[in-house]
XYZ file of C-alpha atoms in Angstrom:
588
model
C 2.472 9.852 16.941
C 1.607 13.607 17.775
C 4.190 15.899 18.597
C 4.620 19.617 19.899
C 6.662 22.248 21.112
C 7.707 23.287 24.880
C 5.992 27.153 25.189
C 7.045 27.303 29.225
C 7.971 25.513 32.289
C 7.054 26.375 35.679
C 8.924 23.292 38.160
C 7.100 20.178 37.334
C 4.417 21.587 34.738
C 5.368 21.693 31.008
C 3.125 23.629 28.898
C 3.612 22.582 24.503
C 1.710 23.399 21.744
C 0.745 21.490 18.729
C -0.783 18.312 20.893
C -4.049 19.009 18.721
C -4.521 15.085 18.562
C -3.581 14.469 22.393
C -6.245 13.496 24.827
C -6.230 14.632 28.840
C -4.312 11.970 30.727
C -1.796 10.847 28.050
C 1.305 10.130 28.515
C 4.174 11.967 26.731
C 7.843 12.264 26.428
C 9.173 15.456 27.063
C 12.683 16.561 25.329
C 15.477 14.387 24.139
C 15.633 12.833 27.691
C 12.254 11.224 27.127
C 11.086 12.751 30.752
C 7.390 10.801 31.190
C 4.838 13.365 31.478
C 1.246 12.971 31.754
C -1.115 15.876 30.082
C -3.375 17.613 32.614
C -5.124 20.155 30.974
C -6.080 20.158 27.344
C -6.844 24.242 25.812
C -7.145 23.633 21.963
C -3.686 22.196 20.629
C -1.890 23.429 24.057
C -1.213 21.236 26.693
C -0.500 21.382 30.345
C 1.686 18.437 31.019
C 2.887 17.214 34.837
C 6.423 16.005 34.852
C 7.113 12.861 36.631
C 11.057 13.393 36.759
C 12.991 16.621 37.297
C 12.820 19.277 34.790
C 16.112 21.252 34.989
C 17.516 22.274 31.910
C 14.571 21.933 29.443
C 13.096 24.977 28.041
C 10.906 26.137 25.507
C 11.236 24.477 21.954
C 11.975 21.605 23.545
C 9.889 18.542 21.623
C 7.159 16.887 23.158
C 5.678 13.128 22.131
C 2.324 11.824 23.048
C 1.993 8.402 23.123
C -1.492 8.783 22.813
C -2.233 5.915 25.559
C -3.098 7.121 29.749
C -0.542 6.462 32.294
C -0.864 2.985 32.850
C 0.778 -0.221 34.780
C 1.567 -3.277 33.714
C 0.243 -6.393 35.586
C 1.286 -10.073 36.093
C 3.327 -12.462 37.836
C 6.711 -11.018 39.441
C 5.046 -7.768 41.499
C 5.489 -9.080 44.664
C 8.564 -8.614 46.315
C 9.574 -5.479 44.330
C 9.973 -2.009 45.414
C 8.625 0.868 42.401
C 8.685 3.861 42.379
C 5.503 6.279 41.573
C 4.833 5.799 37.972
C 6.081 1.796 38.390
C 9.376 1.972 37.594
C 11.467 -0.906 39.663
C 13.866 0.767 41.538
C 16.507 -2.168 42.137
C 16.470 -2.239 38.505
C 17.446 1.357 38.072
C 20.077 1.246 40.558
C 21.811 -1.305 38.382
C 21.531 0.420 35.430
C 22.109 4.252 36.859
C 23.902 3.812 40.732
C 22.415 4.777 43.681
C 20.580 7.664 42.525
C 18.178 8.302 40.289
C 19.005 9.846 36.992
C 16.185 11.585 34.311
C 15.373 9.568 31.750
C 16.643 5.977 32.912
C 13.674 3.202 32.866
C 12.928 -0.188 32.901
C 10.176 -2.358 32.229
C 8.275 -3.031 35.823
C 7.386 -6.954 35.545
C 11.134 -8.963 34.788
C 10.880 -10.526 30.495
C 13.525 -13.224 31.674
C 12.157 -14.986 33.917
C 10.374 -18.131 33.514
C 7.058 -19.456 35.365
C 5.453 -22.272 35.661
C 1.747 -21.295 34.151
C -0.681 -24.126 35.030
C -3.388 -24.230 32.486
C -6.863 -24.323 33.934
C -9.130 -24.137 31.273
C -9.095 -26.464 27.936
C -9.663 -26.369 24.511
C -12.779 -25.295 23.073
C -14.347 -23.720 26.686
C -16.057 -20.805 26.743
C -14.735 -17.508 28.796
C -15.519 -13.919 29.626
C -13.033 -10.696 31.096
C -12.466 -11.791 34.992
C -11.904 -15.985 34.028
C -9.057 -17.526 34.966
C -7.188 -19.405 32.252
C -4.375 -20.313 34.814
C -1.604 -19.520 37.139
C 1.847 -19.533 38.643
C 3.263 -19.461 42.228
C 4.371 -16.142 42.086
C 5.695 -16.967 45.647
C 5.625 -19.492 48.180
C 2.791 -17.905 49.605
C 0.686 -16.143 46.783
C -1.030 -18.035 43.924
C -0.505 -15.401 41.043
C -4.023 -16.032 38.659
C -4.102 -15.574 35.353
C -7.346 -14.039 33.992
C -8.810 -13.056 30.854
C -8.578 -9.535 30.220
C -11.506 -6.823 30.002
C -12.934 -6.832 26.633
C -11.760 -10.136 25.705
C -14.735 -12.768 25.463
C -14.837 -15.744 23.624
C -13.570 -19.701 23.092
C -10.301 -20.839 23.879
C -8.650 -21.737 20.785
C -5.125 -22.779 22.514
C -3.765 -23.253 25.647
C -1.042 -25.242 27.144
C 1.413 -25.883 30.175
C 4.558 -24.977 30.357
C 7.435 -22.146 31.661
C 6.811 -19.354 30.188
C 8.346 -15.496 30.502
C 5.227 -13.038 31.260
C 5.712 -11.350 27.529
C 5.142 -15.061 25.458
C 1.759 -16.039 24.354
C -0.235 -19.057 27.008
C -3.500 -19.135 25.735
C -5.371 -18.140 22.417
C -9.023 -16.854 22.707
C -11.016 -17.110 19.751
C -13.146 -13.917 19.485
C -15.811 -11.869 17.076
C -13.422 -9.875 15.799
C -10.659 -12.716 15.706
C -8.107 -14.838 17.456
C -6.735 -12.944 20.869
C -3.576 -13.892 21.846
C -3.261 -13.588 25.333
C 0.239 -13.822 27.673
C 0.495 -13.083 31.325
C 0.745 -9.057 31.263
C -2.343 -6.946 31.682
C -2.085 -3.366 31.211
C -4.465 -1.254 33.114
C -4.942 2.639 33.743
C -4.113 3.843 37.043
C -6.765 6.633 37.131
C -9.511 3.999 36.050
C -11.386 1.856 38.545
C -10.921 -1.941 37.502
C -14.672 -3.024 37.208
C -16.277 -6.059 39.329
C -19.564 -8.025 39.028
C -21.015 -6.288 42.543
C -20.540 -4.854 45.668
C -20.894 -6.926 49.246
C -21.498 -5.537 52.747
C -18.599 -5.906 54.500
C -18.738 -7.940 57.725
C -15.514 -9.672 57.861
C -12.947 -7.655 60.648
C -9.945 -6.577 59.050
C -7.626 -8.484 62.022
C -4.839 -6.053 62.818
C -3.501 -7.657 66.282
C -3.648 -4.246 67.607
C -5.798 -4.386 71.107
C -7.131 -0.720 70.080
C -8.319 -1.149 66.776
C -9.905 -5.025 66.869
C -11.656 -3.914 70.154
C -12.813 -0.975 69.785
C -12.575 0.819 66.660
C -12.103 -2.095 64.346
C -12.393 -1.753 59.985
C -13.956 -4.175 58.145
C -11.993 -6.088 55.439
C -13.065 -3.919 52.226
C -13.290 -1.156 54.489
C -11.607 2.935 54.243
C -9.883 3.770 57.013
C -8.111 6.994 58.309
C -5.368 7.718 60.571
C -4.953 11.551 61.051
C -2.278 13.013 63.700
C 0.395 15.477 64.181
C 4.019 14.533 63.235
C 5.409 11.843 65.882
C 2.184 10.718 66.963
C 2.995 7.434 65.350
C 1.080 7.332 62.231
C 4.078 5.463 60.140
C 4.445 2.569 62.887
C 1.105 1.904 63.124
C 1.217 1.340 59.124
C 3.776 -0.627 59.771
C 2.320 -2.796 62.447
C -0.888 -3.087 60.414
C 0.840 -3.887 57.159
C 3.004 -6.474 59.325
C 0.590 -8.441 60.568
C -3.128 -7.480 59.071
C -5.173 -10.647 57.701
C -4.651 -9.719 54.371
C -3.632 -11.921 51.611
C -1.594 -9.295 49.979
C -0.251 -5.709 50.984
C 0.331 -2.534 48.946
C 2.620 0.190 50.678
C 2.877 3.477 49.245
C 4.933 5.898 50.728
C 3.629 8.827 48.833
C 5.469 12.120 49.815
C 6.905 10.644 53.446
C 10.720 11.254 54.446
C 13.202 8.465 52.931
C 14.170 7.037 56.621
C 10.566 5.682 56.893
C 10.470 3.850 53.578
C 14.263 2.429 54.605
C 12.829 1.087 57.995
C 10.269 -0.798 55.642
C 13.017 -1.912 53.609
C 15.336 -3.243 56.762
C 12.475 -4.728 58.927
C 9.970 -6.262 55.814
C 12.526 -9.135 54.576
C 12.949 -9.927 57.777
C 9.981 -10.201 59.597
C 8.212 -13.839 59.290
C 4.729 -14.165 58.572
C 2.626 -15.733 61.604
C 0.377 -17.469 59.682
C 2.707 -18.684 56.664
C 5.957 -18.863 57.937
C 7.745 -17.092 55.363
C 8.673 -13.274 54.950
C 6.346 -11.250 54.920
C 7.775 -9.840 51.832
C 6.844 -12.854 50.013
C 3.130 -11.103 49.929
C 3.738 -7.440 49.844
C 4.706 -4.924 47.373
C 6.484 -1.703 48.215
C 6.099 1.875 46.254
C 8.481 4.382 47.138
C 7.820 8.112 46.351
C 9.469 9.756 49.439
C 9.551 13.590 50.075
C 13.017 14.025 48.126
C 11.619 12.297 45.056
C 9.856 14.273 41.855
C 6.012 16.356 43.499
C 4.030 14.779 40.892
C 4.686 11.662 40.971
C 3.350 11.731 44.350
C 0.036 11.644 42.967
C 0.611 8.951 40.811
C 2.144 6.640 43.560
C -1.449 6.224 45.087
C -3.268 5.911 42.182
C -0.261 3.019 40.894
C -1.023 1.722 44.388
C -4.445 1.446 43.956
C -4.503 -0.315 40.940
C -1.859 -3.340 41.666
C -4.557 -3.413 44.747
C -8.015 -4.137 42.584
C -6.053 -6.373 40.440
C -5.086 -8.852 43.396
C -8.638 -8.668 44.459
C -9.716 -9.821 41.512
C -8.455 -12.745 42.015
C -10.281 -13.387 44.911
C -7.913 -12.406 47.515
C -7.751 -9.790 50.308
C -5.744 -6.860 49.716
C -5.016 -3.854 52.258
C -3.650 -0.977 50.939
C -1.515 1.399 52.917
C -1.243 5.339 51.981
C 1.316 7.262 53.967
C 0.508 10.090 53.727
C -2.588 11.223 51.188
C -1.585 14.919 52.782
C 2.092 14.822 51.130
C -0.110 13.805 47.901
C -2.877 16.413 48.308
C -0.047 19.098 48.814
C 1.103 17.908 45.100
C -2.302 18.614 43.833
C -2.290 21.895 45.468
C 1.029 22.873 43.815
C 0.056 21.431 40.496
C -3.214 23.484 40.883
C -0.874 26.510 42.200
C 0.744 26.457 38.591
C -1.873 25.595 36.502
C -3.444 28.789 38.179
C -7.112 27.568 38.943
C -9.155 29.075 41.424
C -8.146 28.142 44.862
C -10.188 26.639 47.505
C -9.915 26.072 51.467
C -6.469 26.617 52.299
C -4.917 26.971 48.680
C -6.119 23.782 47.651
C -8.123 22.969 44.654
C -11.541 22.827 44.561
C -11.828 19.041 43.037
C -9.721 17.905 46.658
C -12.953 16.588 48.167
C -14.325 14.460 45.084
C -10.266 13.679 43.619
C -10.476 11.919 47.538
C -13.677 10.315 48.045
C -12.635 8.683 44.321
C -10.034 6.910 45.478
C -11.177 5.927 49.019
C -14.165 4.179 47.108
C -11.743 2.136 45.109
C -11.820 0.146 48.379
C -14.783 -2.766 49.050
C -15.639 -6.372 49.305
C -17.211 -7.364 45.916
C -17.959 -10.488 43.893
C -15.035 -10.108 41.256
C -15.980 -10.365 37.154
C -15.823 -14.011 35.682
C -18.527 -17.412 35.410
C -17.478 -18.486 38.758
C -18.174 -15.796 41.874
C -16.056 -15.300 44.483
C -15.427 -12.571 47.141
C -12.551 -10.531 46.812
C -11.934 -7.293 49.037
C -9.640 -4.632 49.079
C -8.936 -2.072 52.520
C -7.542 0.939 51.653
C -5.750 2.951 55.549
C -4.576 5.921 54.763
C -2.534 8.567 56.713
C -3.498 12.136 57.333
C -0.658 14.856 58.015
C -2.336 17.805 59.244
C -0.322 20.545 60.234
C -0.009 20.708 63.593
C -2.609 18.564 64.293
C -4.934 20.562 63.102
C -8.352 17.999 62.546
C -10.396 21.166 60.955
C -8.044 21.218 58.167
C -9.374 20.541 54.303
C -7.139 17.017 53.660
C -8.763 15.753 56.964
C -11.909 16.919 56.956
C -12.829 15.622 53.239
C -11.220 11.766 54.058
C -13.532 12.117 57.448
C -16.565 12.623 55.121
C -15.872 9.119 53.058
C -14.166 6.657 55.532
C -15.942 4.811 58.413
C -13.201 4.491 61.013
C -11.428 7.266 62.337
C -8.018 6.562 64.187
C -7.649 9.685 65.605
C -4.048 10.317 66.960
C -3.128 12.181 70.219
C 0.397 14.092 70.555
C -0.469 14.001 74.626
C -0.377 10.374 74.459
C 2.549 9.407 72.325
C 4.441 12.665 74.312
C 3.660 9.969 77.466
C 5.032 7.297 75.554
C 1.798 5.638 75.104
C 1.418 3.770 71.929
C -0.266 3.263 69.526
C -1.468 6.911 70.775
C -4.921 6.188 69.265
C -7.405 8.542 71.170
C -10.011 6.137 72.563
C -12.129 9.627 73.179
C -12.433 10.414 69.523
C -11.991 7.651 67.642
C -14.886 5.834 66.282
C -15.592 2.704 63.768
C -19.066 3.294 61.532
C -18.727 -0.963 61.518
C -18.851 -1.426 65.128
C -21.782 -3.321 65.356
C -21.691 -5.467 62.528
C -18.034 -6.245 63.995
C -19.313 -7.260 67.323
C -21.850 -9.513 65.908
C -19.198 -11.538 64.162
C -16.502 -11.479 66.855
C -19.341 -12.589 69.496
C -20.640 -15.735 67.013
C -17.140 -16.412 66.067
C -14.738 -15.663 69.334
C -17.106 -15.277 72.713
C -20.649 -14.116 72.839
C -19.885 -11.688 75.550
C -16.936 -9.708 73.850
C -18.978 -7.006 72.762
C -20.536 -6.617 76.226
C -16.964 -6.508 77.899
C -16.249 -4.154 75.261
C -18.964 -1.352 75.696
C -18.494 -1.803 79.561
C -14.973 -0.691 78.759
C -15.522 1.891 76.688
C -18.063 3.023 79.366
C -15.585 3.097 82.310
C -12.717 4.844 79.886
C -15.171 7.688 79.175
C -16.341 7.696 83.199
C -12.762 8.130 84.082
C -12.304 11.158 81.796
C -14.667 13.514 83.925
C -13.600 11.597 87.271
C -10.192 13.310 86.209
C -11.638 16.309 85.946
C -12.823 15.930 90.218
C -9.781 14.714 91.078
C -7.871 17.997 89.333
C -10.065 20.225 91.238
C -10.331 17.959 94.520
C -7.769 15.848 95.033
C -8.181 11.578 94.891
C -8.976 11.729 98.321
C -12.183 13.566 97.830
C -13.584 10.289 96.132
C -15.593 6.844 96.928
C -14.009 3.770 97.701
C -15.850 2.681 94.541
C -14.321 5.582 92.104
C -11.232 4.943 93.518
C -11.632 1.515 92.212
C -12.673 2.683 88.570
C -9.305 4.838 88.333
C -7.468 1.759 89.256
C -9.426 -0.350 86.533
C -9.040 2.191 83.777
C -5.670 2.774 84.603
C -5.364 -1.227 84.285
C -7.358 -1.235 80.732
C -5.165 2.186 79.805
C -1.366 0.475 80.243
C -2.246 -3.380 80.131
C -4.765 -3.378 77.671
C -4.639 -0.374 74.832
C -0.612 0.050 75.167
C 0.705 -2.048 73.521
C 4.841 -2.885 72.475
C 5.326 -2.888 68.549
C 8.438 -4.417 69.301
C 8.006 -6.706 71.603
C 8.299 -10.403 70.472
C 4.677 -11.569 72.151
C 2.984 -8.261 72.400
C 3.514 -6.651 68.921
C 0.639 -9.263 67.850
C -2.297 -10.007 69.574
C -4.951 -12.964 68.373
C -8.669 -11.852 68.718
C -8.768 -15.003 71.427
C -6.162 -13.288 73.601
C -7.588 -9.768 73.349
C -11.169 -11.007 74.446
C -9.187 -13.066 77.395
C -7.522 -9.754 78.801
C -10.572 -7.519 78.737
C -12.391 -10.250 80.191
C -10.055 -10.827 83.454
C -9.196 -6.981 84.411
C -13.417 -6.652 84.702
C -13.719 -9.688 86.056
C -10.641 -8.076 88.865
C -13.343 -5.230 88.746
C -16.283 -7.481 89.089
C -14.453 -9.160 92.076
C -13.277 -6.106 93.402
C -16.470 -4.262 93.642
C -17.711 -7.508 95.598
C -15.038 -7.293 98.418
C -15.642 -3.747 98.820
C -19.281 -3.858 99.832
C -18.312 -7.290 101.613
C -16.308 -5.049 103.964
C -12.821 -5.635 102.426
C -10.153 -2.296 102.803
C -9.872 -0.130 99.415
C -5.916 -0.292 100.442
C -6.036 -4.265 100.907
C -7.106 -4.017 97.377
C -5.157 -2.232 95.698
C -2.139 -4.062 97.101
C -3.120 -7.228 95.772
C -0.394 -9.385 94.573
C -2.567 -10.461 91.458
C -2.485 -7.203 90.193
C 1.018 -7.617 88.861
C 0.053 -10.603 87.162
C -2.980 -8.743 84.999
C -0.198 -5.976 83.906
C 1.847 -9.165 82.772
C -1.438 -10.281 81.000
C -0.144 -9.075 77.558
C 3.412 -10.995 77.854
C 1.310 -14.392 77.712
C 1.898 -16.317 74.903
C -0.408 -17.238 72.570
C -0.393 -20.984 73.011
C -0.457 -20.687 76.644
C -3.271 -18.937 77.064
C -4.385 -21.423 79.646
C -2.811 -19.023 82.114
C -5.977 -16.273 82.011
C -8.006 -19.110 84.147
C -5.561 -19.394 86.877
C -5.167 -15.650 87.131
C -9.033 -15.484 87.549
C -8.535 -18.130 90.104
C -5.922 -16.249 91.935
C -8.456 -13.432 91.458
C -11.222 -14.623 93.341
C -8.985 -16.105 96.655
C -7.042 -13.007 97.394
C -10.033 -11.201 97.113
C -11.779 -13.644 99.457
C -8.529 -13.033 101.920
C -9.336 -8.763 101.776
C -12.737 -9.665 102.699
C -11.816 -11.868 105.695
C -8.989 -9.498 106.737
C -11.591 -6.782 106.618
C -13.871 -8.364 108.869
C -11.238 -9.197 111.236
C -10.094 -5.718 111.485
């Protein structure tokens, strides 16, 4: 065990001497408080350490320990359902042991040593098995299937295995190796800075489905795909998280709430155990884990949170399932890097941040993919990583924003215009875009209606037509336009409030099925379609717009999902009252 003296502390960063033996990225103990640190910078036998917990009150002389292993978390059954903090430390467990707030020092182990599981044994005696197999598993919950699989570097026969309950520390399987027998129990230990490794890398072409019109429409991601969502504070970055986290089609969720105020990360905590799963029935807790490193809570850790985040991520992937990963915000974690960088005193870059911010965030946003996992038998496991971008003031040319723009593919960009108009989500449908569009549309037109991605682009056309017809009517009035762009307002002013707004907490429209979303887009052009006919038919522009029907396709979005019957009789109703314009138009 190597150990060293505190030289000087500047906030978070330690520097000690005599770590000769210490490597960069291991974790130490700093003073009698046993502080956990993680070493930075390595100049001969002096080390520059970042603090995870306060540092008030230690100074130099103060002994350092390495522990000579990286900053690491532990893995198994009993993560779902929990709420850590940055470096994995479970908070319900420290307020037991410490009260309500945190105290220096105070830890826990992250997975619970008590309690038993059921492990199911799926391999036998004397079968052969390589890092990614699975030897077993428990129902972690009622709705996740927690595998157990042999760990990296472990290859070899299995000597022993049986059923049985078993706490996550005792031994459920024996592996017979080169260099020995391997006993093996239901922890994995992994470090959070390393990528876990897979077999290969798939295209993905599988729609992440979020049930948010917006996003599935038009700028969808693809499960295993990067994501950003960049905006100015109250633009509604956090509730889309939330809505997306809520009811995405992923197996299993990872929150971080890296650097983000503590009222945000409460909300999560009120609405979570409460919310029920569409598809399961059960919380939505039941598949999601929570990791809480709010603004008030230690700078570093906040870049540990993501990378903690991250990790839990690849390891349910490698199961086979599909993970989505939420980041809120990777600014609150970039401004840690720029403080730790601040003190470490390295050259600054753009901004005052470091000069590694680009690559430090292209590394993690390539954690994400679909890939065949490791182990004999493939299978597809993916992992979406969404991330939200604070930049000050809105500001898209800033450094944070600008270096996630250069990895993701889908850009959510947030307006303050349109959440100041109480539009939500106050996605920009002007300068957003999705890089997977068209392998998207492909699958939703094979697997949901072959003419979706028509409607779609004839949507997208009409939104961008009614930008510059805005720009004529601000100089000329509405009155200075055709019958027929008078129409087009109307319609995008339809697809605008009934179609891209949409209520996040609203019982029917908070969610909304790829089926239903093709349905809606499909009936306000058809009303266009219809529309347009009636007009050169001879029907009155004012006729039209009067239409009682029209109050029945802004009601489109309060149809529930197993009546969705109700789209054909609107379409009916449609096509007679625009029949009855066209008659009244040629009796007038």
């Amino acid at each position: 065990m190597n150990k060293g003296k505190i030289t000087r502390v500047s906030g978070p960063l330690v520097e000690a001497k005599g770590l000769s033996d210490a490597n960069i990225y291991d974790v130490v103990e700093v003073s009698k408080d046993k502080l956990i640190g993680e070493i930075i910078e390595m100049r001969g036998d002096v080390a520059n350490i970042q603090v995870y917990e306060e540092t008030t009150g230690i100074g130099p002389g103060d002994e350092v320990v390495s522990t000579g292993a990286p900053l690491s978390v532990e893995l198994g059954p009993g993560l779902l359902e929990r709420m850590y903090d940055g470096i994995q430390r479970p908070l319900e467990k420290l307020e037991l042991l410490a009260g309500e707030f945190l105290k220096r020092g105070v830890t826990a182990p992250p997975l619970n040593r008590e309690k038993l599981w059921e492990f199911k044994a799926e391999k036998e005696v004397g079968d052969e098995v390589i890092p990614g197999d699975i030897l077993g598993s428990v129902d972690e919950t009622s709705v996740i299937n927690h595998k157990i699989m042999v760990p990296n570097g472990v290859k070899g026969k299995v000597k022993e295995i049986k059923d049985g309950e078993f706490t996550v520390d005792q031994t459920v399987a024996v592996i017979e190796t080169e260099n020995g027998d391997k006993e093996l129990n239901m922890i994995q230990k992994w470090p959070v800075r390393s990528p876990r490794p897979f077999n290969r890398k798939l295209d993905p072409d599988t729609p992440l489905i979020t049930g948010q019109r917006v996003i599935d429409t038009f700028f969808p991601v693809a499960k295993g795909g990067a994501a950003s969502i960049p905006g100015p504070f109250g633009s509604g970055k956090t509730v889309i998280q939330h809505q997306i986290a809520k009811y995405a089609d992923a197996d299993v969720v990872i929150y971080v709430g890296c650097g983000e105020r503590g009222n945000e990360m409460t909300d999560v905590l009120d609405e979570f155990p409460e919310l029920i799963d569409p598809k399961t029935g059960e919380s939505i807790m039941k598949r999601t884990v929570l990791i809480a490193n709010t603004s008030n809570m230690p700078v570093a850790a906040r870049e540990a949170s993501v990378y903690t985040g991250i990790t839990m991520a690849e390891y349910y992937r490698d199961m086979g399932y599909s993970v989505a990963l939420m980041a809120d915000s990777t600014s609150r974690w970039a401004e840690a890097l720029r403080e730790m960088s601040g003190r470490l005193e390295e050259m600054p870059g753009d901004e005052g941040f470091p000069a590694y911010l680009a690559s430090r965030i292209a590394d993690f946003y390539e954690r994400s993919g679909k890939v065949i996992v490791n182990g004999q038998v493939e299978k597809e496991g993916s992992l979406s990583v969404i991330g939200a971008v604070s930049p000050p003031g809105g500001d898209l040319s800033e450094p944070v924003t600008q270096a996630t723009l250069r990895i993701v593919k889908v850009f959510w960009g947030l307006d303050y215009d349109l959440s100041y108009q109480r539009h939500f989500p106050a996605i920009n449908w002007l300068n957003s875009y999705s890089l997977y569009q068209d392998k998207m549309d492909s699958y939703i037109d094979k697997t949901v209606d072959e003419k979706f991605s028509k409607n779609r682009m004839r949507a997208m056309s009409l939104l961008q037509q009614e930008s510059s017809l805005q720009e004529i009517v601000r100089l000329i009035g509405r009155d200075g336009l055709s019958d027929d762009d008078k129409l087009k307002l109307d319609v995008t002013k339809s697809l605008r409030e009934d179609f891209l707004q949409q209520n996040a907490f609203h019982e029917t429209d908070a969610f909304c099925p790829m089926e239903k979303q093709d349905l809606m887009l499909d009936t306000i052009l058809y009303f266009y379609d219809k529309s347009l006919e009636a007009l050169s038919d001879g029907a009155n522009l004012d006729r039209l717009e009067e239409l009682e029907v029209k109050e029945k396709i802004t009601r489109l979005k309060l149809i529930k999902d197993e009546n969705l019957e109700e789209f054909d009789q609107v379409k009916e109703q449609i096509d007679k009252e625009c029949k009855e314009a066209v008659a009244k138009g040629e009796d007038e």
